[in-house]
């Protein structure tokens, strides 16, 4: 299954990279306020779905731009064909293909592929996480004052979340060393798994944004929960992840915000 996911991600990534490099004439639509989709998103997604259905026609599929398929299946694939569409549209080279398979609400495998850097993050439950076949471990920082964390702005359509986000951001920036906003939740999670970021938290996400990253973080030795410290529910779309020590520290800071 992992081989199928990696192949699908790379084929979709080739479509995205070619369009980005050539600045192809693609159509941009606004699905909701400041929520964009391009014809490249849709083309990449259909490429992934065809690859999965060719091998596993009975599996369920939850994809950003398509109707849900086989929702009663024990195995569900979560697909984000282009996580970071806004970056892509603006010519900012930071976006990824994200694919995950979950069985009975537990992650089985994960792939996050950056087609511009040609980096493929992958994991299987119980077998570790890897970047281009190099084993990944989360950063080992223990002091929040030396930590770089990432987060993202709340969705424009969720204006009620802005005040909470600002409180959380203010609390974290007063204690951490630095903040980064990449614009791709899938890559933020992959970067925590790779030790490039010390921590990441965000709310208001979609299941396909985080389904792959959950397993990458777990298999690289990290802790991932929702912001309150409970088990991650991908449908809720809220995460906090870091190594065990920093997870406690950021959880402390975020508590009550």
Coordinates of C-alpha atoms in Angstrom, one line a residue:
X1 CA 0.0 0.0 0.0
X2 CA 2.8 2.4 0.8
X3 CA 4.3 1.8 -2.6
X4 CA 1.0 2.7 -4.3
X5 CA 0.7 5.9 -2.1
X6 CA 4.3 7.0 -2.9
X7 CA 3.8 6.4 -6.7
X8 CA 0.5 8.3 -6.7
X9 CA 2.0 11.2 -4.8
X10 CA 5.0 11.5 -7.1
X11 CA 2.8 11.3 -10.2
X12 CA 0.6 14.0 -8.9
X13 CA 3.7 16.0 -7.9
X14 CA 5.1 15.8 -11.4
X15 CA 1.9 17.4 -12.7
X16 CA 2.1 20.2 -10.1
X17 CA 5.8 20.8 -10.6
X18 CA 5.5 21.0 -14.4
X19 CA 2.7 23.5 -14.1
X20 CA 4.6 25.6 -11.5
X21 CA 7.8 25.6 -13.5
X22 CA 6.2 26.5 -16.8
X23 CA 3.8 28.9 -15.1
X24 CA 1.1 27.1 -17.0
X25 CA -2.2 28.8 -17.8
X26 CA -4.4 27.2 -15.1
X27 CA -7.8 28.3 -13.9
X28 CA -8.2 29.5 -10.3
X29 CA -11.6 29.4 -8.6
X30 CA -12.7 30.7 -5.2
X31 CA -14.7 28.0 -3.5
X32 CA -15.4 30.0 -0.4
X33 CA -13.9 33.3 0.9
X34 CA -10.2 33.1 0.2
X35 CA -10.3 29.3 -0.3
X36 CA -8.9 28.6 -3.7
X37 CA -8.8 25.7 -6.0
X38 CA -7.1 25.3 -9.4
X39 CA -7.5 23.0 -12.4
X40 CA -4.1 21.6 -11.3
X41 CA -5.5 20.6 -7.9
X42 CA -8.3 18.7 -9.6
X43 CA -6.0 17.0 -12.2
X44 CA -3.6 15.9 -9.5
X45 CA -6.4 14.6 -7.3
X46 CA -7.9 12.5 -10.1
X47 CA -4.4 11.1 -10.8
X48 CA -4.1 9.9 -7.2
X49 CA -7.7 8.6 -7.0
X50 CA -7.2 6.5 -10.2
X51 CA -4.0 5.0 -8.8
X52 CA -5.6 4.0 -5.5
X53 CA -8.8 2.7 -7.1
X54 CA -6.8 0.6 -9.6
X55 CA -5.3 -1.4 -6.7
X56 CA -7.9 -1.0 -3.9
X57 CA -11.4 -0.4 -5.5
X58 CA -13.3 -1.2 -2.2
X59 CA -11.4 1.3 0.0
X60 CA -12.9 4.6 1.0
X61 CA -11.6 7.9 -0.2
X62 CA -11.9 11.3 1.4
X63 CA -10.4 13.9 -1.0
X64 CA -10.5 17.7 -0.9
X65 CA -12.0 18.2 -4.3
X66 CA -14.2 15.1 -4.8
X67 CA -17.2 13.4 -3.3
X68 CA -16.5 10.9 -0.6
X69 CA -16.3 7.2 -1.9
X70 CA -17.1 4.0 0.0
X71 CA -17.6 5.7 3.4
X72 CA -18.4 2.4 5.2
X73 CA -15.0 0.8 4.3
X74 CA -12.7 0.0 7.2
X75 CA -9.8 1.6 5.3
X76 CA -10.1 5.3 4.4
X77 CA -7.7 7.2 2.2
X78 CA -7.3 11.0 2.9
X79 CA -6.0 13.0 0.0
X80 CA -4.9 16.6 -0.3
X81 CA -3.6 16.9 -3.9
X82 CA -2.0 20.3 -3.4
X83 CA -1.7 21.4 0.2
X84 CA -0.7 25.1 -0.1
X85 CA -2.7 26.1 -3.1
X86 CA -2.5 29.8 -2.2
X87 CA 1.3 29.5 -2.2
X88 CA 1.2 27.7 -5.6
X89 CA -1.1 30.4 -7.1
X90 CA 1.3 33.1 -6.0
X91 CA 4.4 31.4 -7.2
X92 CA 5.7 30.7 -3.7
X93 CA 7.5 27.3 -3.9
X94 CA 6.1 25.7 -0.7
X95 CA 3.4 23.2 -1.1
X96 CA 2.9 19.4 -1.1
X97 CA 0.9 16.4 -2.0
X98 CA -0.5 14.6 1.1
X99 CA -1.9 11.0 1.1
X100 CA -2.7 8.9 4.1
X101 CA -4.6 5.6 4.7
X102 CA -6.4 5.0 8.1
X103 CA -8.0 1.7 9.2
X104 CA -10.7 1.9 11.9
X105 CA -9.7 5.4 12.8
X106 CA -6.0 4.6 13.2
X107 CA -3.3 5.7 10.7
X108 CA -1.7 2.9 8.6
X109 CA 0.5 4.8 6.2
X110 CA 1.4 8.4 5.2
X111 CA 3.1 10.2 2.4
X112 CA 3.9 13.9 2.1
X113 CA 5.6 14.8 -1.2
X114 CA 7.2 18.2 -1.9
X115 CA 7.5 18.2 -5.7
X116 CA 9.7 21.3 -5.8
X117 CA 12.4 20.1 -3.4
X118 CA 11.8 16.5 -4.5
X119 CA 11.4 15.4 -0.9
X120 CA 9.2 12.5 0.0
X121 CA 8.3 12.0 3.6
X122 CA 6.8 8.6 4.3
X123 CA 5.8 6.3 7.2
X124 CA 4.1 3.0 8.0
X125 CA 2.6 2.3 11.4
X126 CA 5.2 0.6 13.5
X127 CA 8.0 0.9 10.9
X128 CA 9.3 4.5 11.4
X129 CA 9.2 7.6 9.3
X130 CA 11.6 8.5 6.5
X131 CA 12.6 11.3 4.2
X132 CA 14.0 10.0 0.9
X133 CA 14.9 6.8 2.8
X134 CA 16.6 8.6 5.7
X135 CA 15.2 7.8 9.1
X136 CA 13.5 10.8 10.8
X137 CA 13.5 11.9 14.4
X138 CA 11.8 14.9 16.0
X139 CA 14.0 17.6 17.4
X140 CA 15.4 17.0 20.9
X141 CA 15.1 20.6 22.2
X142 CA 13.9 20.7 25.8
X143 CA 13.6 24.4 26.4
X144 CA 10.7 26.3 24.9
X145 CA 12.9 29.4 24.9
X146 CA 15.0 27.7 22.3
X147 CA 12.2 26.4 20.2
X148 CA 10.9 27.4 16.8
X149 CA 7.2 26.7 16.3
X150 CA 4.8 26.9 13.4
X151 CA 1.1 27.6 13.1
X152 CA -1.3 29.0 10.6
X153 CA -3.9 31.7 10.4
X154 CA -7.5 30.6 11.0
X155 CA -9.6 30.0 7.9
X156 CA -11.1 33.3 6.7
X157 CA -14.6 31.8 6.9
X158 CA -14.0 31.0 10.6
X159 CA -13.8 34.6 11.9
X160 CA -14.9 33.5 15.4
X161 CA -11.5 31.8 15.7
X162 CA -9.4 34.9 15.2
X163 CA -9.5 36.1 18.8
X164 CA -8.5 32.7 20.2
X165 CA -5.7 32.4 17.6
X166 CA -4.3 35.8 18.6
X167 CA -4.3 34.9 22.3
X168 CA -2.5 31.6 21.6
X169 CA 0.0 33.3 19.3
X170 CA 0.8 36.0 21.8
X171 CA 1.3 33.5 24.6
X172 CA 3.7 31.3 22.5
X173 CA 5.7 34.2 21.0
X174 CA 6.4 35.5 24.5
X175 CA 8.1 32.2 25.4
X176 CA 9.4 30.6 22.2
X177 CA 12.5 31.6 20.2
X178 CA 10.8 32.1 16.9
X179 CA 7.7 31.5 14.7
X180 CA 7.3 30.3 11.1
X181 CA 4.3 30.2 8.9
X182 CA 4.7 28.1 5.8
X183 CA 1.2 27.9 4.5
X184 CA 1.0 24.1 4.3
X185 CA -0.1 22.1 7.3
X186 CA 1.1 18.9 5.7
X187 CA 4.7 20.2 5.4
X188 CA 4.6 21.8 8.9
X189 CA 3.8 18.4 10.3
X190 CA 6.5 16.7 8.1
X191 CA 9.0 19.3 9.2
X192 CA 8.3 18.5 12.9
X193 CA 8.9 14.9 12.1
X194 CA 12.2 15.8 10.4
X195 CA 13.3 18.0 13.3
X196 CA 13.2 21.2 11.2
X197 CA 10.5 22.6 13.4
X198 CA 10.4 22.0 17.2
X199 CA 6.6 22.3 17.4
X200 CA 3.4 23.0 15.5
X201 CA -0.1 23.7 16.5
X202 CA -3.1 24.8 14.5
X203 CA -6.9 24.6 14.6
X204 CA -9.6 24.9 11.9
X205 CA -7.9 22.4 9.6
X206 CA -9.5 19.7 7.4
X207 CA -9.0 15.9 7.8
X208 CA -6.9 15.7 4.6
X209 CA -4.6 18.5 5.8
X210 CA -3.4 16.4 8.8
X211 CA -4.1 12.7 8.3
X212 CA -0.6 12.0 6.9
X213 CA 1.2 14.2 9.3
X214 CA -0.2 12.5 12.3
X215 CA 1.6 9.3 11.5
X216 CA 4.8 11.0 10.4
X217 CA 5.1 12.7 13.8
X218 CA 4.2 9.6 15.8
X219 CA 6.7 7.4 13.9
X220 CA 9.5 9.9 14.3
X221 CA 9.1 9.8 18.1
X222 CA 6.9 12.9 18.6
X223 CA 3.7 13.4 20.5
X224 CA 0.6 14.6 18.6
X225 CA -2.7 15.5 20.2
X226 CA -5.3 18.2 19.9
X227 CA -4.5 21.5 21.5
X228 CA -6.1 20.4 24.7
X229 CA -4.0 17.3 24.9
X230 CA -6.7 14.8 23.8
X231 CA -6.3 12.1 21.1
X232 CA -6.2 13.6 17.6
X233 CA -9.6 13.6 15.8
X234 CA -8.8 14.3 12.1
X235 CA -12.3 15.4 11.6
X236 CA -12.0 18.1 14.3
X237 CA -8.9 19.4 12.5
X238 CA -6.8 20.5 15.5
X239 CA -3.3 19.5 16.4
X240 CA -0.4 20.2 18.7
X241 CA 2.8 18.3 18.2
X242 CA 6.4 18.2 19.4
X243 CA 8.8 16.0 21.3
X244 CA 7.4 14.9 24.7
X245 CA 9.0 17.7 26.7
X246 CA 8.1 20.5 24.4
X247 CA 4.6 19.1 23.9
X248 CA 4.0 19.6 27.6
X249 CA 5.5 23.1 27.5
X250 CA 3.5 24.3 24.6
X251 CA 0.4 22.6 26.1
X252 CA 1.0 24.6 29.3
X253 CA 1.3 27.9 27.4
X254 CA -1.8 27.3 25.2
X255 CA -3.9 26.1 28.1
X256 CA -6.7 28.5 28.8
X257 CA -6.1 30.8 25.8

